N, CA and C of each residue as an Amber inpcrd file, in Angstrom:
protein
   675
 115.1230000 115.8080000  98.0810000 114.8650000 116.5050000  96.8220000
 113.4080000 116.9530000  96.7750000 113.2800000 118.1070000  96.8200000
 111.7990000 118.6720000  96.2410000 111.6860000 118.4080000  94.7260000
 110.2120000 117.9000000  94.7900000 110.0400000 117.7530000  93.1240000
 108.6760000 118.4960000  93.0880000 108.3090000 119.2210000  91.6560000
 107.2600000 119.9910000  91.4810000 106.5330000 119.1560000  90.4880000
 105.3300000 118.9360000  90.5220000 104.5750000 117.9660000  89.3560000
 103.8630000 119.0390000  88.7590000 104.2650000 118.4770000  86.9580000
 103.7010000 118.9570000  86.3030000 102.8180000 118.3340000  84.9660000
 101.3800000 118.4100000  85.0250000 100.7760000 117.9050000  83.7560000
  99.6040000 118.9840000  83.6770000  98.3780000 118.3320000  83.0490000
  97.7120000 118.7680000  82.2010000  96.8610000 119.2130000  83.3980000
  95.8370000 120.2940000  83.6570000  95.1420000 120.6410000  84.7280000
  93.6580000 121.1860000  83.7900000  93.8320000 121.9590000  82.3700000
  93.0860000 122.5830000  81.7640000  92.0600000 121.6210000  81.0920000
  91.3010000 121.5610000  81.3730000  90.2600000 120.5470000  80.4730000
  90.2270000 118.8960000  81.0710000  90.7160000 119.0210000  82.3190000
  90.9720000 117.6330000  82.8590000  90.1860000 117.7860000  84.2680000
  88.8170000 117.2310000  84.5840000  87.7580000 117.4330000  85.4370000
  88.4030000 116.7510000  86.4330000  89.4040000 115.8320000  86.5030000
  90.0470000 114.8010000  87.8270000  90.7690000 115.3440000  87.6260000
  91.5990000 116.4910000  87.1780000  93.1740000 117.0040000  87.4500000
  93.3510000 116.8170000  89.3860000  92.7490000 117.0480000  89.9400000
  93.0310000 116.9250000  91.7350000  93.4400000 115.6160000  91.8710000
  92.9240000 114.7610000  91.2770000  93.0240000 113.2890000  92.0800000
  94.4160000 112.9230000  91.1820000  94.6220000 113.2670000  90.2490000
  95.6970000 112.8340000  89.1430000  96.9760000 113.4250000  89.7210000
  96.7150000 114.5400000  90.2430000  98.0400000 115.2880000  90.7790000
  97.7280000 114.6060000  92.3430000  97.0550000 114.6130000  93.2050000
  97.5560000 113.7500000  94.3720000  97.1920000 112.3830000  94.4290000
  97.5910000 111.4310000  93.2090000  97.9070000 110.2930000  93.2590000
  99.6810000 110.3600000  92.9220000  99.8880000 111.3150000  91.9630000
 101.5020000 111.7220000  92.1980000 102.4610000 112.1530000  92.9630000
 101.2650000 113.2470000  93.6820000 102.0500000 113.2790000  95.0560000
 102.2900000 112.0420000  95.3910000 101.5280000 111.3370000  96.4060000
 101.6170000 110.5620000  97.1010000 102.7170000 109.0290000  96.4690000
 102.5070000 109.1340000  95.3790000 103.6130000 108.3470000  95.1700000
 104.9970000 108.6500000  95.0440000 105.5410000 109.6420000  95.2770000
 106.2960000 110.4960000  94.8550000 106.8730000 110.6320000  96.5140000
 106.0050000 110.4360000  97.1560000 106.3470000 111.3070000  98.8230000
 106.5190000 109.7990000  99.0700000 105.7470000 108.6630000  99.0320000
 105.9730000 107.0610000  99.1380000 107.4840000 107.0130000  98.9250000
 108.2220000 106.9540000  97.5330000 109.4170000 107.2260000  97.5000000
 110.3990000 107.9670000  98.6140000 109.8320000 108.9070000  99.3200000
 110.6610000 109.3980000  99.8640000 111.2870000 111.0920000  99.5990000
 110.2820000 111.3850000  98.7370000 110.0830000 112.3700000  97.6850000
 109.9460000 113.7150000  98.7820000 109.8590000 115.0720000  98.7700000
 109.0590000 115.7680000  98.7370000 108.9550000 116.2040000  97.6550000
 107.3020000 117.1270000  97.7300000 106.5270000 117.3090000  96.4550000
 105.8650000 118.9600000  96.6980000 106.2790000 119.5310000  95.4710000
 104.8520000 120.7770000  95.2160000 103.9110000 120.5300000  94.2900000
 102.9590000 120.4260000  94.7190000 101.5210000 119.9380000  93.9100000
 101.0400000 121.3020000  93.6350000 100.9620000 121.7460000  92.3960000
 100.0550000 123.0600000  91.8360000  99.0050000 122.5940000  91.9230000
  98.3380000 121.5730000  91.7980000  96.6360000 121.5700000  91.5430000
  95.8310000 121.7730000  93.1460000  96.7500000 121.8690000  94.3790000
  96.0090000 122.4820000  95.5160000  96.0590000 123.9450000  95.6480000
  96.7740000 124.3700000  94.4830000  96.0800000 125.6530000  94.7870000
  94.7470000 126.4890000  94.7410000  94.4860000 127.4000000  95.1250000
  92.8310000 127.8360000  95.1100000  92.9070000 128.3410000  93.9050000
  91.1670000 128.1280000  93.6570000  90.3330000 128.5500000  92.9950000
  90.4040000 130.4130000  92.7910000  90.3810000 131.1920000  91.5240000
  89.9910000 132.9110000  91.3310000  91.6490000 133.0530000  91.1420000
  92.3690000 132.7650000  90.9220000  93.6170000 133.6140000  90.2640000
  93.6820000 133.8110000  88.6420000  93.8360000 134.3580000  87.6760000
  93.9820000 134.5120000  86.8250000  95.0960000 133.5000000  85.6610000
  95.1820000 133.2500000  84.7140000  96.0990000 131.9860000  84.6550000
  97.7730000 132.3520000  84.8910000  98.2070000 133.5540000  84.1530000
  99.1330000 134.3930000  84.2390000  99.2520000 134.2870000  85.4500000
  98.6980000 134.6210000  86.6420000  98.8910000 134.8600000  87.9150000
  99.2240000 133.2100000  88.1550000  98.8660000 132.3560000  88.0250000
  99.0890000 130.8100000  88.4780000 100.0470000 130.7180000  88.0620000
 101.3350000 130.7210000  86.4070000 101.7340000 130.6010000  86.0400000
 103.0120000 131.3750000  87.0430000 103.2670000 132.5470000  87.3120000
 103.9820000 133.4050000  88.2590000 104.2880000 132.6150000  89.3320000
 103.0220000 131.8690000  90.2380000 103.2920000 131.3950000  91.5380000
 103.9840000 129.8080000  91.2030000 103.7780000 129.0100000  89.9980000
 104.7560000 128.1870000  89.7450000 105.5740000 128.3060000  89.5190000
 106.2120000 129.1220000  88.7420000 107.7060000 129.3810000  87.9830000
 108.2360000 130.0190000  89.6130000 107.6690000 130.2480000  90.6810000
 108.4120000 131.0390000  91.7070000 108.7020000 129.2020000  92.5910000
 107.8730000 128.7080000  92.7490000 107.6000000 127.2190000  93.2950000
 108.6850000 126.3320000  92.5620000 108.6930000 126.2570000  91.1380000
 109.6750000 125.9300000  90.4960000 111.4130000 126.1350000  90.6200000
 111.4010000 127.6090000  91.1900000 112.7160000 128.1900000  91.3720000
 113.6500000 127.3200000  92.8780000 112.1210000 126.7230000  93.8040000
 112.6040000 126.4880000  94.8690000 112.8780000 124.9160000  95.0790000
 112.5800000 124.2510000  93.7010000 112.5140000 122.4480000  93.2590000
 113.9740000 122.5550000  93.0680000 114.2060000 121.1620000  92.9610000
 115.4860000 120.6430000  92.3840000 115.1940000 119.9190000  90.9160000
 113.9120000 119.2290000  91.0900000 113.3750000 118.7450000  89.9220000
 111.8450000 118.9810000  89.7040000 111.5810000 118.5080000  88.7290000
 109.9410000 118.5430000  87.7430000 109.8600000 117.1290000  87.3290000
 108.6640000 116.5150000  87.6210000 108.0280000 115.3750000  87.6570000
 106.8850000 115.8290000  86.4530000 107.1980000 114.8830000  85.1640000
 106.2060000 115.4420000  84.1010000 105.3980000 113.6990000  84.2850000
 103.8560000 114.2920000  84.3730000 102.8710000 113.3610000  84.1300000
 102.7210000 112.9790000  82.6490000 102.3310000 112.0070000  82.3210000
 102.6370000 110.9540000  80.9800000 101.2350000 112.3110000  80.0510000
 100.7660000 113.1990000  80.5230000 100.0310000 114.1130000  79.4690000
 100.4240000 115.6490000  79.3850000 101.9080000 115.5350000  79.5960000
 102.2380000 116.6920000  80.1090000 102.6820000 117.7480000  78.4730000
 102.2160000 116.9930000  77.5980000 102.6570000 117.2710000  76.2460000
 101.5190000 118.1010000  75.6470000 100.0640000 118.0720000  76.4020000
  99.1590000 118.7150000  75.8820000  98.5980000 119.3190000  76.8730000
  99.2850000 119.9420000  77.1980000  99.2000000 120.8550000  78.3060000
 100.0960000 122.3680000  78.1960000  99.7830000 123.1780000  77.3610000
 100.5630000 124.4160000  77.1320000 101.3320000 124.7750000  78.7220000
 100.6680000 125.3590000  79.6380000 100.9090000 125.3820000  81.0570000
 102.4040000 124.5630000  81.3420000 102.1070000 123.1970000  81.1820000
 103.3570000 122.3620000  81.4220000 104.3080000 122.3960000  80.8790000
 104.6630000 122.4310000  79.5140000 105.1430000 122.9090000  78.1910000
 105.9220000 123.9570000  78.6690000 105.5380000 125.2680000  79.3050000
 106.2120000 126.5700000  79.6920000 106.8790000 125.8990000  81.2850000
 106.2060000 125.3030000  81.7570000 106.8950000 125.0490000  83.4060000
 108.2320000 123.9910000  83.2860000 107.8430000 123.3420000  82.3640000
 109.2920000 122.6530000  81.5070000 110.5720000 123.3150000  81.1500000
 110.2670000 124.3150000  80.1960000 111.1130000 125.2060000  79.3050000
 111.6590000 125.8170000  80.8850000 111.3180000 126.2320000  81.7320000
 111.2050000 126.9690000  83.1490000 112.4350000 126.3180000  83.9900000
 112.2240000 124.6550000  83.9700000 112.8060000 124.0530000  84.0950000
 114.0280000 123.7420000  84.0280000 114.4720000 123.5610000  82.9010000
 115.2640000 123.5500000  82.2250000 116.1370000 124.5340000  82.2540000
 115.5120000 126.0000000  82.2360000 116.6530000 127.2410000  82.3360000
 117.0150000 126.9600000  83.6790000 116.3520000 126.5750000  84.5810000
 116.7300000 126.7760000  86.0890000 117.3620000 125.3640000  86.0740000
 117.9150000 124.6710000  85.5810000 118.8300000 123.5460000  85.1580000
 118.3780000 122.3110000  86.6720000 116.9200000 122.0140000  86.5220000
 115.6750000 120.9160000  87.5140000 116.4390000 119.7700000  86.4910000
 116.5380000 118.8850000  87.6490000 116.4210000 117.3610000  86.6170000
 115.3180000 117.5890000  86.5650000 114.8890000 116.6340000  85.3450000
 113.3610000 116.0380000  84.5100000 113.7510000 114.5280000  84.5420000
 112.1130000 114.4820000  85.2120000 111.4150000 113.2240000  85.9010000
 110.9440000 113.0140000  84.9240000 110.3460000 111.6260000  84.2610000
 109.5380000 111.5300000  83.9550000 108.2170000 109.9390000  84.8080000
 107.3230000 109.9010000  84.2000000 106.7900000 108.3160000  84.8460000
 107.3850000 107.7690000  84.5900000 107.6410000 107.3020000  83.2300000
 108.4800000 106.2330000  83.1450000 109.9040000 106.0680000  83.6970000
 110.5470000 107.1430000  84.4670000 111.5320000 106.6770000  85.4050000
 111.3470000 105.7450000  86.1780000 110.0460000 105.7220000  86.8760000
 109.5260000 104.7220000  88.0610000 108.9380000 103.4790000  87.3070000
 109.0240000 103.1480000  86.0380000 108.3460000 102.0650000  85.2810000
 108.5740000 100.6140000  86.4220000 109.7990000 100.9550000  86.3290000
 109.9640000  99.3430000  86.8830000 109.6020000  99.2270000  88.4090000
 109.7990000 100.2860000  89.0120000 109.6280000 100.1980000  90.5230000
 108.1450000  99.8290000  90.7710000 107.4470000 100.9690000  89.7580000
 105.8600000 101.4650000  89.5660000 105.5160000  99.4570000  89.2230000
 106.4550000  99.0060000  88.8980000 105.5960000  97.6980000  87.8140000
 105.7680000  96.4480000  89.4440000 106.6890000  96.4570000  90.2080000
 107.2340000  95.6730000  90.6560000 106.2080000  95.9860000  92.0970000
 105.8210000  97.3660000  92.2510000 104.7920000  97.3740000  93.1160000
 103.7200000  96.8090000  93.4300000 103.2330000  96.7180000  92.0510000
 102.2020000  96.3690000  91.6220000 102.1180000  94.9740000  91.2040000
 103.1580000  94.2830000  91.3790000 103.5360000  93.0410000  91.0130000
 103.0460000  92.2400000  92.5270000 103.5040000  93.2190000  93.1990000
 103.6150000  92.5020000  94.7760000 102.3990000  92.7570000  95.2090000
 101.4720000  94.1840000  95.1920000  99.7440000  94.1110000  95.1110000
  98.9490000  92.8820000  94.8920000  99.4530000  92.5320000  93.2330000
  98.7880000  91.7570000  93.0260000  98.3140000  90.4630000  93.3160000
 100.1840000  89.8810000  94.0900000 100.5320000  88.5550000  94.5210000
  99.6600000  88.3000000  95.7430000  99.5080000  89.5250000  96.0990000
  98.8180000  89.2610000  97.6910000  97.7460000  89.2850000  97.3950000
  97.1990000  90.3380000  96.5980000  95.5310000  89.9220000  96.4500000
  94.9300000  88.5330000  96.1740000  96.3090000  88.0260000  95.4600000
  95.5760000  86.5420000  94.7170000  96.1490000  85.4200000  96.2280000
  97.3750000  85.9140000  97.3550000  97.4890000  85.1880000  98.5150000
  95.7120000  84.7690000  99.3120000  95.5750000  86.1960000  99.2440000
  94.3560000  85.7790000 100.2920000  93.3450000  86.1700000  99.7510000
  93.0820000  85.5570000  98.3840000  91.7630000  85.8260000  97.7280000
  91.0130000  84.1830000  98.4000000  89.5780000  84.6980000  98.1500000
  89.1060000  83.6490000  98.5540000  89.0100000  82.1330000  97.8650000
  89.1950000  82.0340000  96.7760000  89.5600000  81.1860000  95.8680000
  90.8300000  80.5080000  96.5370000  92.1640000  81.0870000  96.5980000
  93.3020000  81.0880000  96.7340000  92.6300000  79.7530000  98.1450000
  92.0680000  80.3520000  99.0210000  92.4090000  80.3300000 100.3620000
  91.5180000  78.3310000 100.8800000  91.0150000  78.2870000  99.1480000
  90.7440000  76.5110000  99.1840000  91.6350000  75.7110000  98.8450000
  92.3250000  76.2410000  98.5050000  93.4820000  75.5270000  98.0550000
  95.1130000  75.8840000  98.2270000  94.9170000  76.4350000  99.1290000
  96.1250000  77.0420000  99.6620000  97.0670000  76.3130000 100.2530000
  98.5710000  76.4160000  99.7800000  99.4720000  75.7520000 100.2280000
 100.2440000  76.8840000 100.9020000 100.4950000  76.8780000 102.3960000
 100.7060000  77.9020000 103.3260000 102.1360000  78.0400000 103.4560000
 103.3060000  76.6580000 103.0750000 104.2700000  77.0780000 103.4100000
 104.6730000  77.9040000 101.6260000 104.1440000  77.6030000 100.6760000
 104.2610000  78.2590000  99.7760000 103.5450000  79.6290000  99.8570000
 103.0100000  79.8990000  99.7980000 102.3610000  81.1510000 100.0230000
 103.2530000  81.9700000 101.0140000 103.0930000  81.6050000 102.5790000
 103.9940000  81.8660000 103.1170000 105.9480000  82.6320000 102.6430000
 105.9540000  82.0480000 101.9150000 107.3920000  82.2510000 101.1490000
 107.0780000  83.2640000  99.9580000 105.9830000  82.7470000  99.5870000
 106.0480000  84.0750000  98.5560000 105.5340000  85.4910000  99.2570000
 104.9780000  85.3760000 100.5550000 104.4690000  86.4820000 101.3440000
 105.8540000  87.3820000 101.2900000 106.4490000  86.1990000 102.1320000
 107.7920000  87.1070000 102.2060000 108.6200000  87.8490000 101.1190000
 108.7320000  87.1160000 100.3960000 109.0500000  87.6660000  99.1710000
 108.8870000  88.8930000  98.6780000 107.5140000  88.7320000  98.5390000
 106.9720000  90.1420000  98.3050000 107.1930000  91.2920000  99.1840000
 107.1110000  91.2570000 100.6080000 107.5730000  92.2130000 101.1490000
 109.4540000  92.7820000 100.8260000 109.8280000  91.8740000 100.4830000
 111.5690000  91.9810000 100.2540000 111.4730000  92.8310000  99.1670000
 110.5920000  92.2240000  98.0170000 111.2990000  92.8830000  96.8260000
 110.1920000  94.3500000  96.9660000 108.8100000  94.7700000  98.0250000
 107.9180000  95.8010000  98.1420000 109.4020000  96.7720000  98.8670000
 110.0550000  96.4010000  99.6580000 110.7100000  96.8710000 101.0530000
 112.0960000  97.6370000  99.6530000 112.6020000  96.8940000  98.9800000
 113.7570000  97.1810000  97.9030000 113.1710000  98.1830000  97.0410000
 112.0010000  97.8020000  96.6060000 111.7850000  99.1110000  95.3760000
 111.8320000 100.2060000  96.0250000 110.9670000 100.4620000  96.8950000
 110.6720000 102.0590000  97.3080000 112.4960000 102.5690000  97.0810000
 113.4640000 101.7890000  97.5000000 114.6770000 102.7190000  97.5610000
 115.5540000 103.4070000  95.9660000 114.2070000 104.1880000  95.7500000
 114.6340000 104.3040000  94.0050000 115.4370000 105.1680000  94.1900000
 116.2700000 105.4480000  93.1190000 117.3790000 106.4330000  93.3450000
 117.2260000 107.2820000  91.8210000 116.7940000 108.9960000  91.8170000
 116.7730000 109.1070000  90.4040000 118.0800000 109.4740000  89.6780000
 119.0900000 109.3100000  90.3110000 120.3430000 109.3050000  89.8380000
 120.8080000 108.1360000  89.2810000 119.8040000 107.5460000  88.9740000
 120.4520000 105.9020000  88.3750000 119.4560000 105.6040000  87.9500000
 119.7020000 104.7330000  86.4760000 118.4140000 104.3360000  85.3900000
 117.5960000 102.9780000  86.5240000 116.6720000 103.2950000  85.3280000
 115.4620000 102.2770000  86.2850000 116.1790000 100.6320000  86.0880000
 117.0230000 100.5370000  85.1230000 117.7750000  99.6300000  85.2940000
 118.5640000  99.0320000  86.1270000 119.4580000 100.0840000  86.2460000
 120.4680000 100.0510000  87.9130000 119.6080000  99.8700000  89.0570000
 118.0750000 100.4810000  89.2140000 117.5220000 100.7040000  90.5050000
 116.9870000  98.7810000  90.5790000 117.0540000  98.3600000  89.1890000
 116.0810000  97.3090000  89.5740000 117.3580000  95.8050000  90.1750000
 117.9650000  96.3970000  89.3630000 119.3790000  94.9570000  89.6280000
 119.4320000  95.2730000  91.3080000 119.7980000  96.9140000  91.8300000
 119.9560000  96.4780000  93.2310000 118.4790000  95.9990000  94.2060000
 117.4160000  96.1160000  93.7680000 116.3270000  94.9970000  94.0470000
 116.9150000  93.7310000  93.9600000 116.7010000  93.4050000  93.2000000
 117.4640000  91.9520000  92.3160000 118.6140000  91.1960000  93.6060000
 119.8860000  92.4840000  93.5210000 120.8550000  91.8630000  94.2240000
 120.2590000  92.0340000  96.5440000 118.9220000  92.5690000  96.5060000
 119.1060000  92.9910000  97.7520000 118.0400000  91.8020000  98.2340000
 117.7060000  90.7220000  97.0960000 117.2410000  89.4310000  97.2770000
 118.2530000  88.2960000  98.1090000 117.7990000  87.9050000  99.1960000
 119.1250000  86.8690000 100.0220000 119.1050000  85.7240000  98.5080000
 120.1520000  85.4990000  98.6780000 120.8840000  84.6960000  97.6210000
 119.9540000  83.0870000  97.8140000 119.6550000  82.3050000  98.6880000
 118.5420000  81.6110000  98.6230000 117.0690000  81.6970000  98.4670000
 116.9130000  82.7020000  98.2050000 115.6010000  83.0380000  97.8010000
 115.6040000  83.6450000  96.0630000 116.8430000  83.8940000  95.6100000
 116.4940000  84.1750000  94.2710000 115.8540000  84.0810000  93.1720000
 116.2460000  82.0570000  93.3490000 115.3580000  81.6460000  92.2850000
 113.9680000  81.2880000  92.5940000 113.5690000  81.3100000  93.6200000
 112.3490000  81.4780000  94.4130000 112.0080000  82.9250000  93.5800000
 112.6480000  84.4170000  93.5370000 111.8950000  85.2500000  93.4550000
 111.7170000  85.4310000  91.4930000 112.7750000  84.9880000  91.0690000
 112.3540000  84.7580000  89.4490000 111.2270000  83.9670000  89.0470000
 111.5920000  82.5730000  89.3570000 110.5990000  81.5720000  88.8670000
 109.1300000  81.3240000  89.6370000 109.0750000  82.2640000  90.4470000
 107.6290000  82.0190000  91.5470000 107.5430000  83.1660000  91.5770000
 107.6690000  84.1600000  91.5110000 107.5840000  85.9150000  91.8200000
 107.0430000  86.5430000  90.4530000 108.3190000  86.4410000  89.2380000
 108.2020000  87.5750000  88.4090000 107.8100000  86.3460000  87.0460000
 108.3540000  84.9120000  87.0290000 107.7340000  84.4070000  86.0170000
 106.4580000  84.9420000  85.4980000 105.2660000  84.6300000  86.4230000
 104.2790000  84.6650000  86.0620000 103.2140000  85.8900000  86.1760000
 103.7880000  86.9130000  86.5400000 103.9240000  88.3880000  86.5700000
 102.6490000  88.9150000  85.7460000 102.8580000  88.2980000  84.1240000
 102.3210000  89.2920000  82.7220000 100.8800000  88.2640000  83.2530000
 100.6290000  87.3690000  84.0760000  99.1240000  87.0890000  83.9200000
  98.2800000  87.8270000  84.7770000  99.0680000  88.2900000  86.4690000
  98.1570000  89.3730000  86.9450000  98.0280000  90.6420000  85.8570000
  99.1020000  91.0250000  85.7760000  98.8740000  92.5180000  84.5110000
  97.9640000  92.3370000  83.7920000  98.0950000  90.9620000  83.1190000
  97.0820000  91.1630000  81.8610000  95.5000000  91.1960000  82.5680000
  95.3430000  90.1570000  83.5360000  94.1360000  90.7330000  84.3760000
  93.5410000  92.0970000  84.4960000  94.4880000  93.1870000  85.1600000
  94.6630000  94.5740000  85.4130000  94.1820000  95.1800000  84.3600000
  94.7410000  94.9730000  83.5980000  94.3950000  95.4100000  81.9890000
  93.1400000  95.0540000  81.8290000  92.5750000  94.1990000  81.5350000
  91.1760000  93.1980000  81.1780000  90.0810000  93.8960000  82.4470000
  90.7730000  94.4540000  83.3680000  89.1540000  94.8100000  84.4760000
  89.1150000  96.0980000  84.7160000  90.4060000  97.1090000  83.9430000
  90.5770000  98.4480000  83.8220000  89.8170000  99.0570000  83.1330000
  89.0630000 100.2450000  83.8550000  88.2990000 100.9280000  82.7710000
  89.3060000 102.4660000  82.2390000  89.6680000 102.8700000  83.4610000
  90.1330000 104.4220000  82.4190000  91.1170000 103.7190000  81.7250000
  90.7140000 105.0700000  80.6080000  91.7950000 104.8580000  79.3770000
  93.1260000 104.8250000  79.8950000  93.8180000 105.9840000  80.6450000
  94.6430000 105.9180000  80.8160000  95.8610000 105.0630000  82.2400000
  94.7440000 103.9280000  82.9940000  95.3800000 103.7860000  83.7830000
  95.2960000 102.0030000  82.9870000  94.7950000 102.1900000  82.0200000
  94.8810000 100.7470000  81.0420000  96.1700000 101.0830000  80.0850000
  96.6640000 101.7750000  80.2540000  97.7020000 102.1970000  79.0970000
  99.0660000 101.7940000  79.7790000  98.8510000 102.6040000  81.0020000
  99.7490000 102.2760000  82.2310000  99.8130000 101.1340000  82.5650000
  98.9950000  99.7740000  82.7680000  99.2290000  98.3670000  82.8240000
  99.6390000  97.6680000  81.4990000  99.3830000  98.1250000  80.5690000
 100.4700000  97.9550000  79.4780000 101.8450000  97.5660000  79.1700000
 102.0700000  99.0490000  79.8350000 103.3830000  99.5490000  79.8100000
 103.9780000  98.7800000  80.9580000 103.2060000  98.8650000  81.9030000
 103.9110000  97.3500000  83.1100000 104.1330000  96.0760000  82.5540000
 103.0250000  95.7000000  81.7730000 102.7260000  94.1320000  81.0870000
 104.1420000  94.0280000  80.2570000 104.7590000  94.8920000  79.4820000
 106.0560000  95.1660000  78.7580000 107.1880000  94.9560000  79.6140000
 107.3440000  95.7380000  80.8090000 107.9070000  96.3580000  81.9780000
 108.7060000  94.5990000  82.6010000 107.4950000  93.9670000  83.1550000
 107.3540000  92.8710000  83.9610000 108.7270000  91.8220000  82.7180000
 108.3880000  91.7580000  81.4740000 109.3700000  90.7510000  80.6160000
 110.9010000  91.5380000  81.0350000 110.7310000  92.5920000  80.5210000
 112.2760000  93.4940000  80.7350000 112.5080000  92.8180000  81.7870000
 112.0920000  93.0060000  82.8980000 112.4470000  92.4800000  84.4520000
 112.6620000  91.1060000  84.4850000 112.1520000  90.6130000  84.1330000
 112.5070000  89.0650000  83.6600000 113.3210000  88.4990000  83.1820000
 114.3160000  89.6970000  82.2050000 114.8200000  88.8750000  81.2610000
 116.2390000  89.6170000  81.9780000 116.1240000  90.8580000  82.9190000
 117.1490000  90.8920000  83.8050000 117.5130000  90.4530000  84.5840000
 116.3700000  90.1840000  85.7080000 116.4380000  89.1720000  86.6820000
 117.5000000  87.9870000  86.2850000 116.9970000  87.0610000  85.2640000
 118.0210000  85.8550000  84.7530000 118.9860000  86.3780000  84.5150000
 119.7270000  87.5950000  83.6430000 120.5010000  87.9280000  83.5300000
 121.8900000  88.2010000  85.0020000 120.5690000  89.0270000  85.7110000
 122.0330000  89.2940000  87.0820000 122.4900000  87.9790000  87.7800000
 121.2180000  86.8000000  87.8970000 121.1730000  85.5520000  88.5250000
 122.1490000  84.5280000  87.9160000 122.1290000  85.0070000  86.2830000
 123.4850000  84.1580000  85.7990000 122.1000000  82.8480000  85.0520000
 120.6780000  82.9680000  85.2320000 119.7290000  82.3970000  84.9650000
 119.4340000  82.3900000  83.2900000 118.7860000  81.0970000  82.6310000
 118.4120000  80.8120000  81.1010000 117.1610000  81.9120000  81.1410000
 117.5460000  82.5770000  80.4010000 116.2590000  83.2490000  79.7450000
 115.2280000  82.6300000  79.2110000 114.0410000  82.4430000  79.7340000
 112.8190000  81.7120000  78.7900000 112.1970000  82.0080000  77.8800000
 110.8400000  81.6790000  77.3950000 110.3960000  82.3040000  76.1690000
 109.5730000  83.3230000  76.6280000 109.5050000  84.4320000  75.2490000
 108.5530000  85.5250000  75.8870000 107.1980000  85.6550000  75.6530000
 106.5230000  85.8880000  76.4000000 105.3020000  85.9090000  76.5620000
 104.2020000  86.9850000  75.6740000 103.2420000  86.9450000  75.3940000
 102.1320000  88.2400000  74.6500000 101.5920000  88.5770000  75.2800000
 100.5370000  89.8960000  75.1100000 100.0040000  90.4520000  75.5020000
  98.4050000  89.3290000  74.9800000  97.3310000  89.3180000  75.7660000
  96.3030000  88.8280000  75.0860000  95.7580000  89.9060000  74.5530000
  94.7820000  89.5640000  73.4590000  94.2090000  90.4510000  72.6150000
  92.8660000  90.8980000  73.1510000
């Protein structure tokens, strides 16, 4: 599936890095991608607008970035969309995959942080190494034909059946305390908004996880203030 990304480019001094951090996650998936923001510099906007809606014609879908609402440009490449009958992406399709990635980032950073590494219990660690690669190796296989729900249970179920409760109660239990970290050492606005929305993300997952496992749901956790 070609997907075309579309957000805000006008008044946004990192629009480059914002659109190829989407690429690239997007192509991670398994994606291909048309990125408008590599195009050059001296066309007129009308004229930019022409060479997307032609770029657009040749997508299957449109990938709208979480600011794609204040962005007139995007707004029309949408409507564009839509007549040319593109599924619409949004981020939050990838919430859970996006959260579970980052779940497994985090586990490892804190594996072989140096702290970690005084007190390290290796066949535990060890196990959760693995882990993490299982459930890193399962997400990427997102499917956007199926809610982020469906994508996450077959994570869930593509866990070997002895390692399950290994990956609930040692994996995703304790999940919302890296996030909330993430959150707490984040400076842009908007990629603190985005660990948020994971910090939320991570309970959902939690409270499915027990669910597919046939597992007691525990209590839920806050956000710190």
């Amino acid at each position: 599936m070609m997907i075309y990304i579309s957000g805000k480019i006008t008044g946004d001094k990192n629009y480059k890095q914002k659109f190829e951090k989407a690429a690239n996650k997007l192509i991670s998936y398994g994606y291909d991608v048309f990125n408008p923001a590599i195009l050059p510099n001296g066309f007129e906007y009308e004229q930019y607008m022409q060479i997307d809606f032609l770029a657009l014609s040749f997508c299957q879908g449109i990938y709208l970035l979480d600011d794609w609402a204040s962005s007139k440009g995007a707004k029309r490449e949408l409507e564009e969309a839509k007549r040319l009958g593109l599924k619409v992406i949004t981020e939050d399709d990838f919430l859970f995959s996006d959260t579970l990635l980052q779940i497994c980032k985090d586990t490892e950073d804190v594996i072989y942080s140096e702290a970690n590494q005084e007190v390290a219990d290796e066949k535990f660690d060890a196990r959760l190494q693995k882990v993490s690669n299982m459930a890193r190796t399962a997400a990427f296989f997102h499917d956007l034909n199926k809610t982020r729900e469906e994508n996450f249970k077959g994570v869930c179920m593509d866990i070997p059946f002895q390692e399950r409760e290994f990956f609930y109660a040692e994996f995703l239990k304790d999940a919302h305390i890296m996030l909330d970290y993430d959150i707490t050492e984040e400076d842009s606005c908007s990629q603190k908004k985005r660990f948020e929305k994971m910090y939320s993300a991570s309970q959902e997952m939690r409270d499915l996880c027990a669910q597919y496992y046939g597992f007691e749901k525990e209590e839920k956790y806050c956000l710190s203030a």
